[in-house]
Amino acid sequence: MGLAGLPDREWMIRSAKGRKYHYDSEEEAFAELAEHGEGATVWTRDVYRMLFITRSVDGWRQVPSPRR
């Protein structure tokens, strides 16, 4: 592991009530989306992990649902 850390991506569902649920992959997040009710959205961010620290590159951004 270099000084820049390991690049990774985090996934989150934000419910209409503001609760946040974190997932390991895009597929897992979209599979669980319907269970969080209407108004829930999927968000992602690119991060770098260094030892016990996680740093975000650009912050969270909303991902459009693949279901149309």
mmCIF file of N, CA and C in Angstrom:
data_model
loop_
_atom_site.group_PDB
_atom_site.id
_atom_site.type_symbol
_atom_site.label_atom_id
_atom_site.label_comp_id
_atom_site.label_asym_id
_atom_site.label_seq_id
_atom_site.Cartn_x
_atom_site.Cartn_y
_atom_site.Cartn_z
ATOM 1 N N MET A 1 0.856 -1.173 0.000
ATOM 2 C CA MET A 1 0.000 0.000 0.000
ATOM 3 C C MET A 1 0.898 1.231 0.000
ATOM 4 N N GLY A 2 0.664 2.125 -0.946
ATOM 5 C CA GLY A 2 1.445 3.346 -1.032
ATOM 6 C C GLY A 2 0.884 4.444 -0.141
ATOM 7 N N LEU A 3 1.489 5.594 -0.234
ATOM 8 C CA LEU A 3 1.040 6.731 0.579
ATOM 9 C C LEU A 3 -0.341 7.224 0.184
ATOM 10 N N ALA A 4 -0.733 6.986 -1.061
ATOM 11 C CA ALA A 4 -2.035 7.463 -1.524
ATOM 12 C C ALA A 4 -3.186 6.613 -0.991
ATOM 13 N N GLY A 5 -2.927 5.447 -0.492
ATOM 14 C CA GLY A 5 -3.989 4.583 0.038
ATOM 15 C C GLY A 5 -4.593 3.719 -1.053
ATOM 16 N N LEU A 6 -5.591 2.956 -0.673
ATOM 17 C CA LEU A 6 -6.278 2.062 -1.596
ATOM 18 C C LEU A 6 -7.567 2.701 -2.080
ATOM 19 N N PRO A 7 -7.738 2.853 -3.405
ATOM 20 C CA PRO A 7 -8.987 3.434 -3.918
ATOM 21 C C PRO A 7 -10.136 2.440 -3.750
ATOM 22 N N ASP A 8 -11.307 2.958 -3.476
ATOM 23 C CA ASP A 8 -12.487 2.128 -3.272
ATOM 24 C C ASP A 8 -13.718 2.975 -3.563
ATOM 25 N N ARG A 9 -14.873 2.355 -3.561
ATOM 26 C CA ARG A 9 -16.129 3.068 -3.750
ATOM 27 C C ARG A 9 -17.101 2.626 -2.665
ATOM 28 N N GLU A 10 -17.810 3.565 -2.071
ATOM 29 C CA GLU A 10 -18.827 3.273 -1.058
ATOM 30 C C GLU A 10 -20.211 3.529 -1.653
ATOM 31 N N TRP A 11 -21.180 2.750 -1.187
ATOM 32 C CA TRP A 11 -22.568 2.871 -1.649
ATOM 33 C C TRP A 11 -23.474 3.081 -0.448
ATOM 34 N N MET A 12 -24.508 3.908 -0.608
ATOM 35 C CA MET A 12 -25.420 4.224 0.487
ATOM 36 C C MET A 12 -26.830 4.405 -0.061
ATOM 37 N N ILE A 13 -27.814 3.961 0.731
ATOM 38 C CA ILE A 13 -29.214 4.305 0.462
ATOM 39 C C ILE A 13 -29.614 5.329 1.498
ATOM 40 N N ARG A 14 -30.189 6.425 1.029
ATOM 41 C CA ARG A 14 -30.728 7.450 1.924
ATOM 42 C C ARG A 14 -32.252 7.382 1.798
ATOM 43 N N SER A 15 -32.929 7.060 2.904
ATOM 44 C CA SER A 15 -34.382 6.934 2.884
ATOM 45 C C SER A 15 -35.026 8.317 2.859
ATOM 46 N N ALA A 16 -36.320 8.350 2.586
ATOM 47 C CA ALA A 16 -37.057 9.614 2.565
ATOM 48 C C ALA A 16 -37.048 10.278 3.946
ATOM 49 N N LYS A 17 -36.866 9.493 4.998
ATOM 50 C CA LYS A 17 -36.821 10.032 6.364
ATOM 51 C C LYS A 17 -35.413 10.468 6.766
ATOM 52 N N GLY A 18 -34.417 10.295 5.870
ATOM 53 C CA GLY A 18 -33.066 10.738 6.155
ATOM 54 C C GLY A 18 -32.137 9.683 6.735
ATOM 55 N N ARG A 19 -32.635 8.480 6.958
ATOM 56 C CA ARG A 19 -31.762 7.407 7.475
ATOM 57 C C ARG A 19 -30.821 6.941 6.383
ATOM 58 N N LYS A 20 -29.615 6.534 6.761
ATOM 59 C CA LYS A 20 -28.594 6.102 5.812
ATOM 60 C C LYS A 20 -28.224 4.652 6.065
ATOM 61 N N TYR A 21 -28.138 3.880 4.982
ATOM 62 C CA TYR A 21 -27.789 2.468 5.039
ATOM 63 C C TYR A 21 -26.645 2.228 4.058
ATOM 64 N N HIS A 22 -25.538 1.650 4.503
ATOM 65 C CA HIS A 22 -24.357 1.468 3.675
ATOM 66 C C HIS A 22 -24.276 0.055 3.117
ATOM 67 N N TYR A 23 -23.772 -0.048 1.874
ATOM 68 C CA TYR A 23 -23.678 -1.329 1.169
ATOM 69 C C TYR A 23 -22.307 -1.469 0.521
ATOM 70 N N ASP A 24 -21.955 -2.712 0.191
ATOM 71 C CA ASP A 24 -20.648 -3.022 -0.378
ATOM 72 C C ASP A 24 -20.584 -2.858 -1.891
ATOM 73 N N SER A 25 -21.747 -2.917 -2.572
ATOM 74 C CA SER A 25 -21.724 -2.843 -4.034
ATOM 75 C C SER A 25 -22.969 -2.141 -4.563
ATOM 76 N N GLU A 26 -22.879 -1.728 -5.818
ATOM 77 C CA GLU A 26 -24.008 -1.094 -6.498
ATOM 78 C C GLU A 26 -25.179 -2.075 -6.606
ATOM 79 N N GLU A 27 -24.882 -3.315 -6.967
ATOM 80 C CA GLU A 27 -25.931 -4.327 -7.129
ATOM 81 C C GLU A 27 -26.689 -4.538 -5.819
ATOM 82 N N GLU A 28 -25.952 -4.626 -4.727
ATOM 83 C CA GLU A 28 -26.570 -4.830 -3.417
ATOM 84 C C GLU A 28 -27.444 -3.637 -3.030
ATOM 85 N N ALA A 29 -26.970 -2.427 -3.278
ATOM 86 C CA ALA A 29 -27.730 -1.226 -2.932
ATOM 87 C C ALA A 29 -29.034 -1.149 -3.722
ATOM 88 N N PHE A 30 -28.974 -1.377 -5.037
ATOM 89 C CA PHE A 30 -30.198 -1.297 -5.846
ATOM 90 C C PHE A 30 -31.146 -2.452 -5.549
ATOM 91 N N ALA A 31 -30.619 -3.629 -5.155
ATOM 92 C CA ALA A 31 -31.479 -4.759 -4.788
ATOM 93 C C ALA A 31 -32.283 -4.443 -3.525
ATOM 94 N N GLU A 32 -31.709 -3.670 -2.605
ATOM 95 C CA GLU A 32 -32.366 -3.338 -1.342
ATOM 96 C C GLU A 32 -33.202 -2.052 -1.413
ATOM 97 N N LEU A 33 -33.083 -1.299 -2.500
ATOM 98 C CA LEU A 33 -33.723 0.014 -2.600
ATOM 99 C C LEU A 33 -35.231 -0.028 -2.357
ATOM 100 N N ALA A 34 -35.934 -0.976 -2.956
ATOM 101 C CA ALA A 34 -37.394 -1.056 -2.832
ATOM 102 C C ALA A 34 -37.834 -1.275 -1.382
ATOM 103 N N GLU A 35 -37.005 -1.926 -0.575
ATOM 104 C CA GLU A 35 -37.356 -2.202 0.819
ATOM 105 C C GLU A 35 -37.344 -0.956 1.704
ATOM 106 N N HIS A 36 -36.761 0.133 1.212
ATOM 107 C CA HIS A 36 -36.660 1.353 2.010
ATOM 108 C C HIS A 36 -37.759 2.366 1.693
ATOM 109 N N GLY A 37 -38.696 1.985 0.844
ATOM 110 C CA GLY A 37 -39.867 2.799 0.590
ATOM 111 C C GLY A 37 -39.681 3.857 -0.490
ATOM 112 N N GLU A 38 -40.795 4.464 -0.828
ATOM 113 C CA GLU A 38 -40.800 5.501 -1.854
ATOM 114 C C GLU A 38 -39.983 6.706 -1.395
ATOM 115 N N GLY A 39 -39.248 7.268 -2.300
ATOM 116 C CA GLY A 39 -38.425 8.425 -1.963
ATOM 117 C C GLY A 39 -37.005 8.080 -1.564
ATOM 118 N N ALA A 40 -36.687 6.787 -1.411
ATOM 119 C CA ALA A 40 -35.316 6.379 -1.079
ATOM 120 C C ALA A 40 -34.446 6.507 -2.329
ATOM 121 N N THR A 41 -33.200 6.907 -2.143
ATOM 122 C CA THR A 41 -32.287 7.102 -3.261
ATOM 123 C C THR A 41 -30.942 6.435 -2.974
ATOM 124 N N VAL A 42 -30.215 6.109 -4.047
ATOM 125 C CA VAL A 42 -28.888 5.492 -3.932
ATOM 126 C C VAL A 42 -27.831 6.562 -4.182
ATOM 127 N N TRP A 43 -26.787 6.556 -3.350
ATOM 128 C CA TRP A 43 -25.687 7.507 -3.440
ATOM 129 C C TRP A 43 -24.380 6.740 -3.453
ATOM 130 N N THR A 44 -23.341 7.320 -4.040
ATOM 131 C CA THR A 44 -22.018 6.708 -4.075
ATOM 132 C C THR A 44 -20.943 7.777 -3.899
ATOM 133 N N ARG A 45 -19.746 7.330 -3.514
ATOM 134 C CA ARG A 45 -18.595 8.225 -3.450
ATOM 135 C C ARG A 45 -17.325 7.413 -3.614
ATOM 136 N N ASP A 46 -16.329 8.046 -4.222
ATOM 137 C CA ASP A 46 -15.005 7.439 -4.349
ATOM 138 C C ASP A 46 -14.210 7.801 -3.106
ATOM 139 N N VAL A 47 -13.532 6.815 -2.542
ATOM 140 C CA VAL A 47 -12.762 7.041 -1.318
ATOM 141 C C VAL A 47 -11.381 6.408 -1.442
ATOM 142 N N TYR A 48 -10.495 6.846 -0.573
ATOM 143 C CA TYR A 48 -9.182 6.236 -0.408
ATOM 144 C C TYR A 48 -9.057 5.809 1.042
ATOM 145 N N ARG A 49 -8.665 4.576 1.271
ATOM 146 C CA ARG A 49 -8.528 4.041 2.624
ATOM 147 C C ARG A 49 -7.044 3.954 2.977
ATOM 148 N N MET A 50 -6.702 4.562 4.109
ATOM 149 C CA MET A 50 -5.323 4.541 4.604
ATOM 150 C C MET A 50 -5.369 4.140 6.067
ATOM 151 N N LEU A 51 -4.799 2.984 6.386
ATOM 152 C CA LEU A 51 -4.830 2.438 7.740
ATOM 153 C C LEU A 51 -6.263 2.435 8.257
ATOM 154 N N PHE A 52 -6.591 3.267 9.246
ATOM 155 C CA PHE A 52 -7.949 3.299 9.794
ATOM 156 C C PHE A 52 -8.693 4.562 9.387
ATOM 157 N N ILE A 53 -8.252 5.216 8.310
ATOM 158 C CA ILE A 53 -8.838 6.483 7.874
ATOM 159 C C ILE A 53 -9.421 6.313 6.478
ATOM 160 N N THR A 54 -10.617 6.857 6.255
ATOM 161 C CA THR A 54 -11.239 6.877 4.942
ATOM 162 C C THR A 54 -11.412 8.323 4.527
ATOM 163 N N ARG A 55 -10.903 8.669 3.353
ATOM 164 C CA ARG A 55 -11.014 10.034 2.830
ATOM 165 C C ARG A 55 -11.828 10.000 1.537
ATOM 166 N N SER A 56 -12.775 10.928 1.417
ATOM 167 C CA SER A 56 -13.587 11.042 0.217
ATOM 168 C C SER A 56 -12.926 12.003 -0.766
ATOM 169 N N VAL A 57 -13.028 11.695 -2.040
ATOM 170 C CA VAL A 57 -12.452 12.536 -3.078
ATOM 171 C C VAL A 57 -13.387 13.711 -3.371
ATOM 172 N N ASP A 58 -14.630 13.422 -3.729
ATOM 173 C CA ASP A 58 -15.583 14.462 -4.142
ATOM 174 C C ASP A 58 -16.861 14.504 -3.315
ATOM 175 N N GLY A 59 -17.002 13.668 -2.319
ATOM 176 C CA GLY A 59 -18.238 13.630 -1.537
ATOM 177 C C GLY A 59 -19.286 12.741 -2.201
ATOM 178 N N TRP A 60 -20.441 12.662 -1.576
ATOM 179 C CA TRP A 60 -21.525 11.799 -2.045
ATOM 180 C C TRP A 60 -22.196 12.412 -3.271
ATOM 181 N N ARG A 61 -22.591 11.545 -4.225
ATOM 182 C CA ARG A 61 -23.378 11.985 -5.375
ATOM 183 C C ARG A 61 -24.464 10.943 -5.642
ATOM 184 N N GLN A 62 -25.628 11.427 -6.017
ATOM 185 C CA GLN A 62 -26.774 10.547 -6.234
ATOM 186 C C GLN A 62 -26.615 9.782 -7.544
ATOM 187 N N VAL A 63 -27.037 8.511 -7.515
ATOM 188 C CA VAL A 63 -26.960 7.639 -8.687
ATOM 189 C C VAL A 63 -28.374 7.426 -9.217
ATOM 190 N N PRO A 64 -28.619 7.666 -10.506
ATOM 191 C CA PRO A 64 -29.952 7.414 -11.049
ATOM 192 C C PRO A 64 -30.289 5.928 -11.026
ATOM 193 N N SER A 65 -31.535 5.616 -10.766
ATOM 194 C CA SER A 65 -31.982 4.224 -10.705
ATOM 195 C C SER A 65 -31.961 3.605 -12.097
ATOM 196 N N PRO A 66 -31.474 2.358 -12.231
ATOM 197 C CA PRO A 66 -31.460 1.715 -13.544
ATOM 198 C C PRO A 66 -32.856 1.274 -13.989
ATOM 199 N N ARG A 67 -33.804 1.215 -13.069
ATOM 200 C CA ARG A 67 -35.188 0.826 -13.422
ATOM 201 C C ARG A 67 -35.918 2.036 -13.962
ATOM 202 N N ARG A 68 -36.579 1.836 -15.083
ATOM 203 C CA ARG A 68 -37.306 2.962 -15.706
ATOM 204 C C ARG A 68 -38.753 2.623 -15.881
#
